[in-house]
XYZ file of C-alpha atoms in Angstrom:
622
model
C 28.348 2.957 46.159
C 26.508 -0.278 46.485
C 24.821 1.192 49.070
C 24.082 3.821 47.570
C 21.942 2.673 44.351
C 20.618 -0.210 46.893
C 18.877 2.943 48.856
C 17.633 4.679 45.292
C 16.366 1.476 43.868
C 14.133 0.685 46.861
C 12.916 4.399 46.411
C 12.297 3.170 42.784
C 10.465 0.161 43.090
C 8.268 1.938 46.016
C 7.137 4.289 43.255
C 6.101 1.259 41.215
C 4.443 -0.577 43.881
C 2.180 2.877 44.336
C 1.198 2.703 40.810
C 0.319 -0.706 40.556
C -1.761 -0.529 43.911
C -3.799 2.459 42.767
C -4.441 0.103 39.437
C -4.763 -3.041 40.811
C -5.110 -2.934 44.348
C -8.735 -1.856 43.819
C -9.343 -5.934 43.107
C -9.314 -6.514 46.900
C -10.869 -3.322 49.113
C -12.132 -4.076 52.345
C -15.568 -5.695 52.548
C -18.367 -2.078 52.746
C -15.820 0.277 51.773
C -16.163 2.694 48.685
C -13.936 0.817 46.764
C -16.317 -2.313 46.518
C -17.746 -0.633 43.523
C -14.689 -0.586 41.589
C -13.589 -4.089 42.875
C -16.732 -5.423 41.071
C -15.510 -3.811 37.676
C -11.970 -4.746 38.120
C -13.451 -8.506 38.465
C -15.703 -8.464 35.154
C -12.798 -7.185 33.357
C -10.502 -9.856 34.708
C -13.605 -12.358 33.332
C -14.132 -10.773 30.518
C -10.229 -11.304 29.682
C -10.762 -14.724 30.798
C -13.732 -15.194 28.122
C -11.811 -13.867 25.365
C -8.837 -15.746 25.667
C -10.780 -18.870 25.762
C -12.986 -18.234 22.911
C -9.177 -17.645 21.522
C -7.509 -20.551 22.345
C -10.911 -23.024 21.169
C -11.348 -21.247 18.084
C -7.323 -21.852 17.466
C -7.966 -25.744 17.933
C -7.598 -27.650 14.626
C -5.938 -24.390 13.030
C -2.740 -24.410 14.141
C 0.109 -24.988 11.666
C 3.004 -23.888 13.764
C 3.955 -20.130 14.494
C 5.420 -18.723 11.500
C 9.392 -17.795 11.802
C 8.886 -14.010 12.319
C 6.651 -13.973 14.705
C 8.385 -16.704 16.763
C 9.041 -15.369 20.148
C 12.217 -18.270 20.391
C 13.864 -16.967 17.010
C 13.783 -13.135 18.558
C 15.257 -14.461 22.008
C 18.104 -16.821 19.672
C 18.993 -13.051 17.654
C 19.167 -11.738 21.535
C 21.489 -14.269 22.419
C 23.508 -14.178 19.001
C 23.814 -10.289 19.623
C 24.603 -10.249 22.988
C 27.551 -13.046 22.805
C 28.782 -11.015 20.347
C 29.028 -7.872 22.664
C 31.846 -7.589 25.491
C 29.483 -7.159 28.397
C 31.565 -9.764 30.196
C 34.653 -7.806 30.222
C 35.293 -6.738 33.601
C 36.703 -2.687 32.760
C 33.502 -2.814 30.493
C 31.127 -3.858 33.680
C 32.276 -1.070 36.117
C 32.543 1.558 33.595
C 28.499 0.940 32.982
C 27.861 0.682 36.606
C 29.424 3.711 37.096
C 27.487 4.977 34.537
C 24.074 3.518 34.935
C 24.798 4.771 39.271
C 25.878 8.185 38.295
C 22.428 8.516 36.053
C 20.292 7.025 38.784
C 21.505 9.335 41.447
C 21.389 12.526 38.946
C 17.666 11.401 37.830
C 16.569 10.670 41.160
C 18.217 13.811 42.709
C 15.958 15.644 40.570
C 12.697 14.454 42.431
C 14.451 15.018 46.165
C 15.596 11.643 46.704
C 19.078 9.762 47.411
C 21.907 11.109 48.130
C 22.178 14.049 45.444
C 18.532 15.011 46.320
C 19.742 18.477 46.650
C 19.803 18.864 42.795
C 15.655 19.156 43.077
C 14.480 22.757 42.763
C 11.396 24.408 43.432
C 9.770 24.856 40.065
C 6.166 23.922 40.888
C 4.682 21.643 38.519
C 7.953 21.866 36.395
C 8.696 18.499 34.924
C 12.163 17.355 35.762
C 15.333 18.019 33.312
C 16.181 13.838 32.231
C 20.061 13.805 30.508
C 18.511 11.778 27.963
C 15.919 12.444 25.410
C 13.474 10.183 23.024
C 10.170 10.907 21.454
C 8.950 7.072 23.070
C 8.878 8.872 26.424
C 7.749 12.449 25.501
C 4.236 11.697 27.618
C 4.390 13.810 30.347
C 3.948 10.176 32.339
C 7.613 9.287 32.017
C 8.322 11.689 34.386
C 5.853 11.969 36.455
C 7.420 9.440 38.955
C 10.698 8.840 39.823
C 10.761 4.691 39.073
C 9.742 5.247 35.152
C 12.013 8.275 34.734
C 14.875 6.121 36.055
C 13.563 3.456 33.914
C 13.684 4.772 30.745
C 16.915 6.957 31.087
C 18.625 3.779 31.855
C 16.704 2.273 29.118
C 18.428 4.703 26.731
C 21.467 3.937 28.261
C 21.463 0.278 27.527
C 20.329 1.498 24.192
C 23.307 3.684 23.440
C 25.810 1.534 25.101
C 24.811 -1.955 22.823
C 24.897 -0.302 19.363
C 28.082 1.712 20.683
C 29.220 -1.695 21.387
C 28.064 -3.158 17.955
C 29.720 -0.867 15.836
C 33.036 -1.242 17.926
C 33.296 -4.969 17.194
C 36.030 -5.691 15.078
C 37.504 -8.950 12.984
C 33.653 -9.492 11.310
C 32.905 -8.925 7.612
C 31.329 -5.848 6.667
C 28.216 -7.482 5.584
C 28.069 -9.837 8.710
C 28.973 -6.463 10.710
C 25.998 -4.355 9.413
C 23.562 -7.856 10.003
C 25.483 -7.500 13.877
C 24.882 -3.518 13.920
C 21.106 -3.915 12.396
C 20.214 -6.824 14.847
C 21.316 -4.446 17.668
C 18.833 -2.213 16.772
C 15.946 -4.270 16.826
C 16.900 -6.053 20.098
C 17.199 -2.576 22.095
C 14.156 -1.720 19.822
C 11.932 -4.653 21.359
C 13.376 -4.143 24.948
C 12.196 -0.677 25.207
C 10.084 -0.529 28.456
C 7.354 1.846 26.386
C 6.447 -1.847 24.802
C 5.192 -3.579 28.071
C 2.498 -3.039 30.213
C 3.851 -3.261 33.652
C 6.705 -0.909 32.882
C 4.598 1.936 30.722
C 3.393 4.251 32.843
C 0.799 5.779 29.962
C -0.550 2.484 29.708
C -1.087 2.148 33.112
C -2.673 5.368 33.507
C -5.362 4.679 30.815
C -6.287 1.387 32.107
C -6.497 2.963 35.323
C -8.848 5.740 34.061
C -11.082 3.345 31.879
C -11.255 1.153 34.624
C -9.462 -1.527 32.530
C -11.628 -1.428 29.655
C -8.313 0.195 27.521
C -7.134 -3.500 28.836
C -9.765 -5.300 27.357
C -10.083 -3.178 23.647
C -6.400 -3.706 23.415
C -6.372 -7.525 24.824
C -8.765 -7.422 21.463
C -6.436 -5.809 19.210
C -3.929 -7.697 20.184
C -5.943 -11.386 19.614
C -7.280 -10.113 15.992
C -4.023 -9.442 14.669
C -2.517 -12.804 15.814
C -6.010 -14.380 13.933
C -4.618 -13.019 10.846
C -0.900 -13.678 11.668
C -0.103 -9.470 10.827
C 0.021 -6.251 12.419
C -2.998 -3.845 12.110
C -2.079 -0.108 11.621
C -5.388 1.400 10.479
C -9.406 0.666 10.503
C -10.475 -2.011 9.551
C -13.214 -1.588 6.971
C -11.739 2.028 6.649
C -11.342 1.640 3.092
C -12.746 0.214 0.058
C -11.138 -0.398 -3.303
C -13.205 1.264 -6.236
C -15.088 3.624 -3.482
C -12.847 5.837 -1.251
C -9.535 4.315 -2.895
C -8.106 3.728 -5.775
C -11.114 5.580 -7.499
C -9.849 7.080 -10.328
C -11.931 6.393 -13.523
C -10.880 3.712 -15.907
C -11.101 0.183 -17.091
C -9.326 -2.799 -17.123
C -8.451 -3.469 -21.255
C -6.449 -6.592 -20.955
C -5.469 -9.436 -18.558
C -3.401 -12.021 -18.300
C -2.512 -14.761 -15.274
C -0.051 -12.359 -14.365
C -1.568 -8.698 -14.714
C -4.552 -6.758 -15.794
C -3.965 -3.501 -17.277
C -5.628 -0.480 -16.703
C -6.494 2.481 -19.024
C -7.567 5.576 -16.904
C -10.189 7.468 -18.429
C -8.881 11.288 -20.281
C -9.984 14.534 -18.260
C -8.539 16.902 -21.490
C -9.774 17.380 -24.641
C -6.286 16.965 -25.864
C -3.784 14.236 -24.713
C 0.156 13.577 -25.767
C 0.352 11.456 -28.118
C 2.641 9.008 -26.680
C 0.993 7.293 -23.333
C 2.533 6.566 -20.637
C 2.946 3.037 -18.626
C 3.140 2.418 -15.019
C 5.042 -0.481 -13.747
C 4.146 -0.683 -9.936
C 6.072 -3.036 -7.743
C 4.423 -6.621 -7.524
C 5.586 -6.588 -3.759
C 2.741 -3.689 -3.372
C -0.405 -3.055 -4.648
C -0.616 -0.707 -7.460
C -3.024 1.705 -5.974
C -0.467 3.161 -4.139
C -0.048 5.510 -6.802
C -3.628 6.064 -6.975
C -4.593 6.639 -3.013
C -7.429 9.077 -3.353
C -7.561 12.209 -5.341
C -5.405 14.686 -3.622
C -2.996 11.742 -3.906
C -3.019 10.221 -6.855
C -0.133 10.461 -9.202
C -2.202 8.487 -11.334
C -5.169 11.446 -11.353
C -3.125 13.910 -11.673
C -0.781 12.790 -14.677
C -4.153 12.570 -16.390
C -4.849 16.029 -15.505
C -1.526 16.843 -17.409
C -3.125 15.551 -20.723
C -0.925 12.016 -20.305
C -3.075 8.626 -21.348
C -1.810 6.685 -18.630
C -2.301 2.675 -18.438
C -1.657 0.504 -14.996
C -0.642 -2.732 -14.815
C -2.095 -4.453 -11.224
C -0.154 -7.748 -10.694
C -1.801 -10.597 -9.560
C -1.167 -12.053 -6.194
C 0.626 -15.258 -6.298
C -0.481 -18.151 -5.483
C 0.401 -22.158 -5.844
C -0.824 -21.688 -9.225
C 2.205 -19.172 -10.036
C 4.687 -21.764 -8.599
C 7.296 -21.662 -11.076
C 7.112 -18.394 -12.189
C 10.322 -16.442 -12.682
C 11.823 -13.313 -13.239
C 11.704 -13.843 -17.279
C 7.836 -13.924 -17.226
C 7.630 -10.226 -15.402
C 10.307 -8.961 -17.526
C 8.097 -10.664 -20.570
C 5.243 -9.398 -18.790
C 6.493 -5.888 -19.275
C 6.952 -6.335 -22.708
C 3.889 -7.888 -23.577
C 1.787 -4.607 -22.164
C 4.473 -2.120 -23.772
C 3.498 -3.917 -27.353
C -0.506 -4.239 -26.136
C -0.596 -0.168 -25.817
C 1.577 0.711 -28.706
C -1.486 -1.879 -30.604
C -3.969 -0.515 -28.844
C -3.520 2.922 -29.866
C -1.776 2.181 -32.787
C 2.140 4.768 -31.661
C 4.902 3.291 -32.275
C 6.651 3.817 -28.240
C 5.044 4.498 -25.150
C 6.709 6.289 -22.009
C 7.028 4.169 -19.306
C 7.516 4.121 -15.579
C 9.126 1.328 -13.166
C 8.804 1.660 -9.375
C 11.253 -0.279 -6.872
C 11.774 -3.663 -7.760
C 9.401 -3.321 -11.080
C 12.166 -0.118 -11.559
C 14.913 -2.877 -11.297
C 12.536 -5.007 -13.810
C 12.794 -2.410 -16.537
C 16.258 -1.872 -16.712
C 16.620 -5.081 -17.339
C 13.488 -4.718 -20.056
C 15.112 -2.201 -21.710
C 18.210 -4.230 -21.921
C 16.451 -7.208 -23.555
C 14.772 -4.812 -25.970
C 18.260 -3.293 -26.793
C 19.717 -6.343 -27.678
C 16.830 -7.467 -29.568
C 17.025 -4.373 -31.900
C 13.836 -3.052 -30.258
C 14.735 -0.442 -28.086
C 12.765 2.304 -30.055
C 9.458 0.545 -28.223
C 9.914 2.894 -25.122
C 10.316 6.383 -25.581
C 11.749 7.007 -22.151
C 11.941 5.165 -19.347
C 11.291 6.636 -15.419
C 12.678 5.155 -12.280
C 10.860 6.024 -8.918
C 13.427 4.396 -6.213
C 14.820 1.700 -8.343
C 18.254 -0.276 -7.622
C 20.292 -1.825 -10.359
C 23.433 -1.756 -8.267
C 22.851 -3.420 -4.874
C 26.248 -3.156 -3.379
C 24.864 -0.255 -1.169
C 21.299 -1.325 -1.273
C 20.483 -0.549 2.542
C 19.307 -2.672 5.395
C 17.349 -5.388 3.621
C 21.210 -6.832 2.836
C 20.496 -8.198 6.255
C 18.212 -10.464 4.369
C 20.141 -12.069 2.055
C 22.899 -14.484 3.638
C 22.731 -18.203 3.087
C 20.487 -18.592 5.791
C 18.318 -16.432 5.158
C 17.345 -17.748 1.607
C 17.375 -20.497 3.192
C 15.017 -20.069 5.317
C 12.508 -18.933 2.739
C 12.169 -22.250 1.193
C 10.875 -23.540 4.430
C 7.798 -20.576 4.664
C 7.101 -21.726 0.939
C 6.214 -25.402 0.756
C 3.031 -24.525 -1.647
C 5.466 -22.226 -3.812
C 4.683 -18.695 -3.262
C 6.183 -16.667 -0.520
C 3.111 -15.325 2.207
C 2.890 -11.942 1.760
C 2.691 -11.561 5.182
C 6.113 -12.321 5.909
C 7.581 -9.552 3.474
C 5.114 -7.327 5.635
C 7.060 -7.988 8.618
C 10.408 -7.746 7.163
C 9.700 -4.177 5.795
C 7.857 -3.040 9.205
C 11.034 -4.565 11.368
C 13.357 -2.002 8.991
C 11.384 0.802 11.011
C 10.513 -1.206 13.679
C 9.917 1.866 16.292
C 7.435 3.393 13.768
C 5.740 0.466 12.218
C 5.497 -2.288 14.982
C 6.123 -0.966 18.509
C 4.449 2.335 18.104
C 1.387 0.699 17.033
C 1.765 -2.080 20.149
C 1.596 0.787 22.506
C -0.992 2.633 21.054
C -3.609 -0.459 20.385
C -2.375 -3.311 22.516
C -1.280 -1.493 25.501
C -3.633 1.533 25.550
C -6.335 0.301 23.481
C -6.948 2.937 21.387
C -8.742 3.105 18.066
C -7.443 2.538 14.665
C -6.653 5.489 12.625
C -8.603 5.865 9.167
C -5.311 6.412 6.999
C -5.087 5.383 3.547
C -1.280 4.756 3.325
C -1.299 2.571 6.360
C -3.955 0.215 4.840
C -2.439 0.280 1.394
C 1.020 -0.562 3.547
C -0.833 -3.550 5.083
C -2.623 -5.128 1.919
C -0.146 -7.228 1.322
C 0.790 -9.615 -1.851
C 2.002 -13.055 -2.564
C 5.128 -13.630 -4.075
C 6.146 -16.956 -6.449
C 8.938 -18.170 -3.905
C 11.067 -19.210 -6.220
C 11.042 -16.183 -8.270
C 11.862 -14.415 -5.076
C 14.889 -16.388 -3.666
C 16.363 -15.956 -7.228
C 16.289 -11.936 -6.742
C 17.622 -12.124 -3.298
C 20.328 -14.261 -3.993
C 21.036 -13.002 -7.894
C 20.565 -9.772 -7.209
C 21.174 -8.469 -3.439
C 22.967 -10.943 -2.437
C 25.702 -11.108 -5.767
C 25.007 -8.259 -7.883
C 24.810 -9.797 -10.724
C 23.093 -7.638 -12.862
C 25.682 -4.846 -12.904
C 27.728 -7.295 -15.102
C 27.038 -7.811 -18.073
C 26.161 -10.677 -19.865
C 25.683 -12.624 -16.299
C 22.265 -13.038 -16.321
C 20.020 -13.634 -18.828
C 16.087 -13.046 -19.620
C 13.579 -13.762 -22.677
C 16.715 -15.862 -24.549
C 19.284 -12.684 -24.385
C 21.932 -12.034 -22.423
C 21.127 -8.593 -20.456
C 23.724 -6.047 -20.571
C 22.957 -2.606 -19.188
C 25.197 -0.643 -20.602
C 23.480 -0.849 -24.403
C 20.248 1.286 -22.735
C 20.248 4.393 -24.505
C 16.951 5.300 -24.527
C 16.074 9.013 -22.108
C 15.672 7.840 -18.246
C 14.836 9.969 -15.308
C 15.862 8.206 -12.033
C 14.300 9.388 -8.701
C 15.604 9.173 -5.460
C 14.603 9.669 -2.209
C 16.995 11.518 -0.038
C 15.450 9.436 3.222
C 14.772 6.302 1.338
C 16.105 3.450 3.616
C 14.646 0.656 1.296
C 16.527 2.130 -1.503
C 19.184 4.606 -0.528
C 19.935 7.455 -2.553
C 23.950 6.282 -2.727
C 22.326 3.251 -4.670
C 19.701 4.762 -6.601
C 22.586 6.386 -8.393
C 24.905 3.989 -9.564
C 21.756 3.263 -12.448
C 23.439 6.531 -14.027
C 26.885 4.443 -14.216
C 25.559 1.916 -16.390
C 23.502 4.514 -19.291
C 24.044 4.627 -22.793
C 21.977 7.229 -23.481
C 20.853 10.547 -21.618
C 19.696 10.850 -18.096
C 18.183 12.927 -15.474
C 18.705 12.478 -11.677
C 16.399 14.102 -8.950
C 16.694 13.970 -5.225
C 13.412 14.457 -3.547
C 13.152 15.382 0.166
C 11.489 12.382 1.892
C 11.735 8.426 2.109
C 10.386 5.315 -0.199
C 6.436 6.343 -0.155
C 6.489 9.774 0.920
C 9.226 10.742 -1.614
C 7.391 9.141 -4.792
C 3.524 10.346 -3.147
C 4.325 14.065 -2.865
C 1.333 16.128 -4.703
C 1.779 19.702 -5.614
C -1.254 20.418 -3.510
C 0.303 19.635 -0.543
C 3.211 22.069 -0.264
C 5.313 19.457 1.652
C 8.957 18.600 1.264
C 11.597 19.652 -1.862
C 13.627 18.423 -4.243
C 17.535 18.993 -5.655
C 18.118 18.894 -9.198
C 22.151 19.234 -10.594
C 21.684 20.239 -14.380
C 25.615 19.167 -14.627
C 26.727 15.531 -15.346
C 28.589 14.929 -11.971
C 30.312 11.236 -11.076
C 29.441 10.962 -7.631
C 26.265 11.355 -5.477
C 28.407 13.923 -3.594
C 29.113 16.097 -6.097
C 25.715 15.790 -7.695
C 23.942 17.311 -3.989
C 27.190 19.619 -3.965
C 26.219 21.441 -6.663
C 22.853 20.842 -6.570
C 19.795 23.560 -6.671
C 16.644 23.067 -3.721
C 13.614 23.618 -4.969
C 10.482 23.733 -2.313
C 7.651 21.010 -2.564
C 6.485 18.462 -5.063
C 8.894 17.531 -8.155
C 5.890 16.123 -10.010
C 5.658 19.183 -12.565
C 9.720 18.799 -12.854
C 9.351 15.290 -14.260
C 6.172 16.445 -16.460
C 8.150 19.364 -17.993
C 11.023 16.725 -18.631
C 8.608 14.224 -20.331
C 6.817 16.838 -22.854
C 10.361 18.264 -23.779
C 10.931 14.622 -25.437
C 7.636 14.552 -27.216
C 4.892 17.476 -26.734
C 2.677 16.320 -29.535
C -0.625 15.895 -28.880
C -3.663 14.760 -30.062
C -7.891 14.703 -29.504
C -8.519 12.248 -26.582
C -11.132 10.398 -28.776
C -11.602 6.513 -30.024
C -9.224 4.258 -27.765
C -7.707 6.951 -26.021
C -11.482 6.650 -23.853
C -11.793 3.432 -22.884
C -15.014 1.880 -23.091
C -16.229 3.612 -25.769
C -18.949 2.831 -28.380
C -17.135 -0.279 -30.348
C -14.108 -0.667 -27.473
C -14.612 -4.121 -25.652
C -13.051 -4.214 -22.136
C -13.148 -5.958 -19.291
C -14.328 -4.474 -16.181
C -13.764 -1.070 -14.688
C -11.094 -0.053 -12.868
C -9.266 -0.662 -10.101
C -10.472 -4.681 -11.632
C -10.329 -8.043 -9.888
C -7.008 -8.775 -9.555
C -5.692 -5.979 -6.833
C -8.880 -7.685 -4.965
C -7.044 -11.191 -4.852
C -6.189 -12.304 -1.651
C-alpha cells in the first residue's frame, strides 16, 4: 500500500511541478529564445512586488502599535494547536482508518485521470470533467479538476475537513458551552486550511496570474497591502458609495441630537399620514442606514410610502469621549427620543421599532417604562431579530468565556472597543463567505471590487464604549440575566420583563445565525400583553431587507398561540416574498387614524428649526 500512494503522489506532485513551470519557469528561458519576452515581464513584476512591499514596510515605520489580536497569525496557529490536542489523531486505530481512507480516495481520484493502479476506472468521455466523491462550491472552477494533483488536493482537503469536525463533535467529557467553542473552532481551522486560500495550491489563481502575466499578482499583492493599512477586510469599491448621494438618500432632516444620537425625521410622500409615528431603533453595532440602502431597499422609504411618519435615531460612534458610557444611557437614550417625538408632534405614544441588540434595548425600555407607570408612551413595540433570552443565542456564545472578556479590556485601553474588531468577529461566524471568499477573489486573483451596497454598509464599521460592551457580553450572553427578573437594573428600576404588556411583533429569521430563530422566540415567554411572531425566509440582513419589489424569499405566520418554536412552524402558513405589508397591516389594525401630513409632520418647514438634513453628521463619524 505504501507503495502504492508513494507511486500516485509522485504522479501528483509531477502535475504541480508542470503548473508551476509553465507560470514561473518563464523567469529563466534560454538566452534568444521566444520566451525572453516574457522573462522580461515576469522580472518587472517580481520588481514591481519588490517596490511595493518596500514602500509598505517604510511607510509602516513609526506606526506600528503591535498586530491587533484577530489578525495575529500566532493566536490562529495557538486555536490550531488547542483544537488539534483536543482531537484523537494520535490514536493509532484512528491513524490507519484515515490512511486507508485518504489511500482509497487518492487511488479512486487518480484512477479517474488514467493513473495508478486503479487507472482503469478512466473512461473515454472527451472533454468530460472527472466524477470527484466529494463536492464543495470552493472548488466548482472547472480548474480543480483539470489536473490530477489539485483534484487529489482538494478531495483530501474535504476529507480532513469532514474527518476534524466529525472528530469535534465526537469528543466527550467537555461542557456544552466549551464543546460548541471546540466544535466552532473546528470550523474555522479547516476553514483557513482550505487549499482554495493559498496561492501555490489554487489552481484558478495560478491560471490568472499565468494569463495576466502576473499582473493579477501584483493588483492582488495591492489588495492585500491596503487592507492590512486599515487593519480590515475590503469586500466592495472603495469610493463605491456615498452617504447622502447613492445611499442612505431618503429625504429628511436631522431634528435633534445629543452626544449619543441624532434623530432623523424623514420627509411625508402622502397627503395623509397615521397619526401615531413610528420610531426606529437601529443597532449601535451598525450603522443605521442599513435600513435605508437605496430606494428599492429602503424599509425606511417605503414605510413612508405607507403614510407612516417615521423618525431614525443614528448613534454616534464611540470614542474615548464615551468612555464610561453604559447600558442605562442607551436605554435612557431610547426614552429620551420616544418623549422628543410624542413633544414634537404633540400624540401621546409613538410605535416603535428595535433591531438586534437595540431590539434587546427596548425590551428592557419597555420594562423601565412599565414599572414607572409609563408604559402607555409606546403604542407597540417591533422586534426585527432581537434576543432577550440568550441561552440559545448562536455562535457568538463562543465569545463570551472569561477569556474572552478578558481579552477585550486589553484592545480597549482608550475605552471604546475598535469597531474593527467586532467586524472580524461577525465575518469569522461566516468565515467561507465573508473572509476567504473575498481572499481568493482579490488577494489571490486580483480581481476588482464589487459595487454592492450591503457589503460597504457591512464594512462601515462603529465604535463601541468598551465597558458598556463587556457588561452585555458578560450580563447578558454570557449569564442571562435579563430573563430574571429584578436582576438587573436600568434608569433607577429594577427591569422585569414580564410587566410588558404593550402589542409586540417579533421577527425572526429562519437562517439567522447571529440570532437564531429558537432564541428569537423565547421574547414571547416573557409578554404580558399580546404578540405576533413571524418567521421570514432568510438570515440577519437579508431576512429584515426583503422589499416587496423584489419577489425574493417567504415568510410563515401561525395565527394560533403555540408554546414552542416547533409547533409554531408546525402549524404554520408560507406565504411567498416580502412580509413587509404583513407587519403594516398589523400596525394600522392597532391605530388606522390618520391625519394631513402638514406643520411638524414636514420637517423643515416654514417656523420648524432643525439641524441639518438627513442622513446628518453623526453616521459620518469615524
Amino acid at each position: 500500500m505504501a507503495t502504492d500512494a508513494t507511486d500516485l503522489f509522485t504522479e501528483m506532485f509531477r502535475g504541480q511541478a508542470q503548473q508551476v513551470t509553465s507560470l514561473f519557469g518563464q523567469l529563466v528561458p534560454a538566452e534568444g529564445t521566444p520566451e525572453a519576452e516574457t522573462a522580461v515581464q515576469w522580472a518587472e513584476i517580481a520588481s514591481r512586488m519588490h517596490s511595493i512591499w518596500t514602500e509598505f514596510q517604510v511607510e509602516q515605520l513609526g506606526k506600528a502599535k503591535g498586530t491587533p489580536h484577530y489578525a495575529d497569525p500566532m493566536k490562529w496557529i495557538a486555536t490550531a494547536e488547542a483544537v488539534v490536542r483536543q482531537l484523537p489523531f494520535s490514536d493509532p486505530q484512528i491513524q490507519q482508518r484515515l490512511w486507508g481512507e485518504a489511500v482509497d480516495l487518492v487511488n479512486g481520484v487518480l484512477g479517474q485521470y488514467g493513473l495508478g493502479p486503479r487507472a482503469g476506472l478512466k473512461q473515454d468521455n472527451g472533454e468530460a470533467q472527472p466524477e470527484l466523491p466529494r463536492s464543495d462550491r470552493r472548488f466548482a472552477d472547472p480548474e480543480w479538476r483539470r489536473q490530477p494533483f489539485f483534484a487529489v488536493l482538494h478531495q483530501l482537503y474535504l476529507l480532513f475537513a469532514d474527518e476534524v469536525t466529525r472528530m469535534a463533535g465526537a469528543v466527550e467529557g467537555l461542557e456544552p458551552a466549551k464543546k460548541a467553542q471546540l466544535m466552532f473552532a473546528a470550523r474555522a481551522v479547516v476553514d483557513a486550511l482550505s487549499p482554495a486560500n493559498f496561492p501555490l495550491t489554487n489552481p484558478v489563481a495560478l491560471e490568472a496570474a499565468s494569463r495576466t502575466k502576473g499582473e493579477s499578482l501584483v493588483r492582488g499583492f495591492e489588495n492585500m497591502l491596503d487592507d492590512m493599512r486599515k487593519g480590515q477586510l475590503t469586500h466592495t469599491r472603495p469610493g463605491a458609495f456615498v452617504l447622502g448621494e447613492n445611499i442612505a438618500v431618503t429625504p429628511g432632516k436631522v431634528v435633534f441630537e445629543t452626544p449619543l444620537y441624532q434623530l432623523i425625521q424623514y420627509t411625508p410622500t402622502t397627503d395623509k399620514v397615521l397619526k401615531t409615528p413610528l420610531l426606529i431603533f437601529p443597532p449601535w453595532i451598525n450603522r443605521f442606514y442599513i435600513l435605508d440602502l437605496n430606494a428599492k431597499k429602503s424599509f425606511v422609504r417605503w414605510a413612508v410610502e405607507q403614510g407612516v411618519t417615521v423618525f431614525m435615531v443614528s448613534w454616534k460612534s464611540a470614542d474615548a469621549g464615551m468612555a464610561g458610557v453604559v447600558w442605562d444611557d442607551y436605554i435612557a437614550a431610547q426614552v429620551e427620543a420616544i418623549d422628543h417625538v410624542r413633544e414634537r408632534l404633540g400624540v401621546p405614544s409613538v410605535h416603535t421599532i428595535g433591531y438586534c441588540v437595540a431590539g434587546t434595548t427596548l425590551a428592557a425600555t419597555l420594562a423601565v417604562l412599565a414599572r414607572k407607570g409609563e408604559a402607555d408612551k409606546v403604542a407597540s413595540a417591533t422586534f426585527f431579530t432581537a434576543q432577550v433570552d440568550f441561552e440559545e443565542a448562536g455562535d457568538l456564545k463562543n465569545f463570551v468565556d472569561d477569556q474572552q472578556i478578558e481579552t477585550l479590556g486589553k484592545l480597549s485601553p482608550e475605552g471604546y472597543l475598535d469597531g474593527r474588531y467586532l467586524a472580524a468577529t461577525f465575518n469569522i461566524l461566516r468565515g467561507n463567505d465573508l473572509i476567504w471568499s473575498y481572499v481568493e477573489k482579490n488577494y489571490l486573483k486580483g480581481e476588482e471590487y464589487p459595487a454592492f451596497d450591503l457589503l460597504h454598509w457591512n464594512g462601515d464599521v462603529t465604535n463601541l464604549p468598551a465597558g458598556w460592551h463587556r457588561d452585555y457580553l458578560r450580563d447578558l450572553y454570557r449569564d442571562n440575566r435579563l430573563v430574571v427578573a429584578d436582576s438587573m437594573q436600568a434608569c433607577g428600576v429594577p427591569i422585569d420583563l414580564h410587566r410588558i404588556a404593550t402589542p409586540v411583533y417579533i421577527q425572526a429569521g429562519s437562517e439567522d445565525h447571529i440570532a437564531p430563530p429558537q432564541s428569537v422566540w423565547k421574547l414571547t415567554h416573557y409578554l404580558a400583553g399580546p404578540w405576533t411572531f413571524l418567521l421570514a425566509g432568510s438570515g440577519h440582513i437579508a431576512g429584515v431587507v426583503n422589499p416587496p419589489s423584489s419577489n425574493k424569499y417567504q415568510y410563515w405566520v401561525n395565527d394560533a398561540r403555540p408554546d414552542t418554536l416547533g409547533a409554531f412552524i408546525e402549524g404554520a402558513h408560507e406565504h411567498p416574498g416580502s412580509w413587509w405589508p404583513h407587519w403594516a397591516e398589523w400596525l394600522r389594525a392597532l391605530d388606522s387614524a390618520e391625519i394631513p401630513a402638514r406643520g411638524k409632520r414636514r420637517p423643515g418647514g416654514r417656523g420648524d428649526k432643525v439641524i441639518e438634513d438627513a442622513p446628518g453628521r453623526y453616521v459620518a463619524t469615524r
